PDB file of C-alpha atoms in Angstrom:
ATOM      1  CA  THR A   1     172.805 119.287  -3.128  1.00 70.00           C
ATOM      2  CA  GLY A   2     169.988 121.677  -3.948  1.00 82.00           C
ATOM      3  CA  LEU A   3     167.380 119.461  -2.269  1.00 84.00           C
ATOM      4  CA  GLU A   4     164.623 121.526  -0.670  1.00 90.00           C
ATOM      5  CA  LEU A   5     162.866 120.194   2.413  1.00 92.00           C
ATOM      6  CA  ARG A   6     159.147 120.444   1.674  1.00 95.00           C
ATOM      7  CA  GLU A   7     156.018 119.363   3.506  1.00 97.00           C
ATOM      8  CA  GLY A   8     155.375 115.644   3.025  1.00 98.00           C
ATOM      9  CA  LEU A   9     159.031 114.707   2.439  1.00 97.00           C
ATOM     10  CA  THR A  10     160.407 111.902   4.618  1.00 97.00           C
ATOM     11  CA  PHE A  11     164.053 111.016   5.155  1.00 96.00           C
ATOM     12  CA  THR A  12     166.182 109.019   7.566  1.00 96.00           C
ATOM     13  CA  ILE A  13     169.049 109.982   9.834  1.00 95.00           C
ATOM     14  CA  GLU A  14     171.323 106.969  10.320  1.00 92.00           C
ATOM     15  CA  PRO A  15     174.327 107.549  12.611  1.00 92.00           C
ATOM     16  CA  MET A  16     176.968 104.832  13.069  1.00 91.00           C
ATOM     17  CA  VAL A  17     179.210 104.708  16.143  1.00 94.00           C
ATOM     18  CA  ASN A  18     182.433 102.697  15.924  1.00 94.00           C
ATOM     19  CA  VAL A  19     184.675 101.453  18.730  1.00 96.00           C
ATOM     20  CA  GLY A  20     187.698 101.700  16.423  1.00 94.00           C
ATOM     21  CA  LYS A  21     188.505 104.045  13.584  1.00 94.00           C
ATOM     22  CA  ARG A  22     185.885 105.903  11.542  1.00 93.00           C
ATOM     23  CA  HIS A  23     186.723 104.269   8.212  1.00 95.00           C
ATOM     24  CA  VAL A  24     184.054 101.990   6.761  1.00 94.00           C
ATOM     25  CA  ARG A  25     183.499 100.015   3.579  1.00 95.00           C
ATOM     26  CA  LEU A  26     180.448  98.913   1.624  1.00 96.00           C
ATOM     27  CA  LEU A  27     180.114  95.171   1.045  1.00 97.00           C
ATOM     28  CA  PRO A  28     179.409  93.765  -2.445  1.00 98.00           C
ATOM     29  CA  ASP A  29     175.682  93.438  -1.644  1.00 98.00           C
ATOM     30  CA  GLY A  30     175.543  97.234  -2.013  1.00 97.00           C
ATOM     31  CA  TRP A  31     173.767  97.635   1.332  1.00 93.00           C
ATOM     32  CA  THR A  32     175.885  96.371   4.235  1.00 93.00           C
ATOM     33  CA  VAL A  33     178.456  98.746   5.753  1.00 92.00           C
ATOM     34  CA  VAL A  34     181.257  97.412   7.973  1.00 94.00           C
ATOM     35  CA  THR A  35     184.223  98.992   9.702  1.00 95.00           C
ATOM     36  CA  ARG A  36     187.505  98.575   7.838  1.00 96.00           C
ATOM     37  CA  ASP A  37     189.321  97.611  11.041  1.00 96.00           C
ATOM     38  CA  HIS A  38     186.580  95.074  11.966  1.00 94.00           C
ATOM     39  CA  SER A  39     185.840  96.901  15.222  1.00 96.00           C
ATOM     40  CA  LEU A  40     182.447  96.757  16.888  1.00 95.00           C
ATOM     41  CA  SER A  41     179.905  99.296  15.732  1.00 94.00           C
ATOM     42  CA  ALA A  42     176.288 100.260  16.312  1.00 94.00           C
ATOM     43  CA  GLN A  43     173.828 101.862  13.918  1.00 91.00           C
ATOM     44  CA  TRP A  44     170.317 103.152  14.439  1.00 90.00           C
ATOM     45  CA  GLU A  45     167.979 105.370  12.545  1.00 94.00           C
ATOM     46  CA  HIS A  46     165.030 107.692  12.781  1.00 96.00           C
ATOM     47  CA  THR A  47     162.578 108.540  10.038  1.00 97.00           C
ATOM     48  CA  VAL A  48     161.642 112.222   9.916  1.00 97.00           C
ATOM     49  CA  LEU A  49     158.586 113.724   8.219  1.00 98.00           C
ATOM     50  CA  ILE A  50     158.605 117.371   7.148  1.00 98.00           C
ATOM     51  CA  THR A  51     155.320 118.964   8.239  1.00 98.00           C
ATOM     52  CA  ARG A  52     153.705 122.328   7.671  1.00 97.00           C
ATOM     53  CA  ASP A  53     154.918 123.479  11.109  1.00 96.00           C
ATOM     54  CA  GLY A  54     158.353 121.849  11.159  1.00 96.00           C
ATOM     55  CA  CYS A  55     159.023 118.138  11.447  1.00 95.00           C
ATOM     56  CA  GLU A  56     157.886 114.976  13.209  1.00 95.00           C
ATOM     57  CA  VAL A  57     160.105 112.037  14.130  1.00 95.00           C
ATOM     58  CA  LEU A  58     158.013 109.045  13.070  1.00 95.00           C
ATOM     59  CA  THR A  59     160.117 106.350  14.731  1.00 94.00           C
ATOM     60  CA  LEU A  60     160.128 107.514  18.356  1.00 92.00           C
ATOM     61  CA  GLY A  61     159.281 104.800  20.856  1.00 88.00           C
ATOM     62  CA  ALA A  62     156.395 105.108  23.302  1.00 87.00           C
ATOM     63  CA  ASP A  63     158.849 105.981  26.099  1.00 88.00           C
ATOM     64  CA  GLU A  64     160.595 108.751  24.143  1.00 85.00           C
ATOM     65  CA  LYS A  65     159.672 112.447  24.201  1.00 71.00           C
ATOM     66  CA  ARG A  66     157.497 113.584  21.335  1.00 58.00           C
TER      67      ARG A  66
END
């Protein structure tokens, strides 16, 4: 896309794991994503900050490696 990762930029990584097929659809609210086959799914996310020396995951829990 031409986007350059620069110091100070933050972004999220938001994987979704589905029990059924991979196909999803966006609901009319423009935010909610559901599986097309109505199977169970799980979603989580991490927020990442680009630093001078690499990156930092801002959303790690206290019990997760830093």
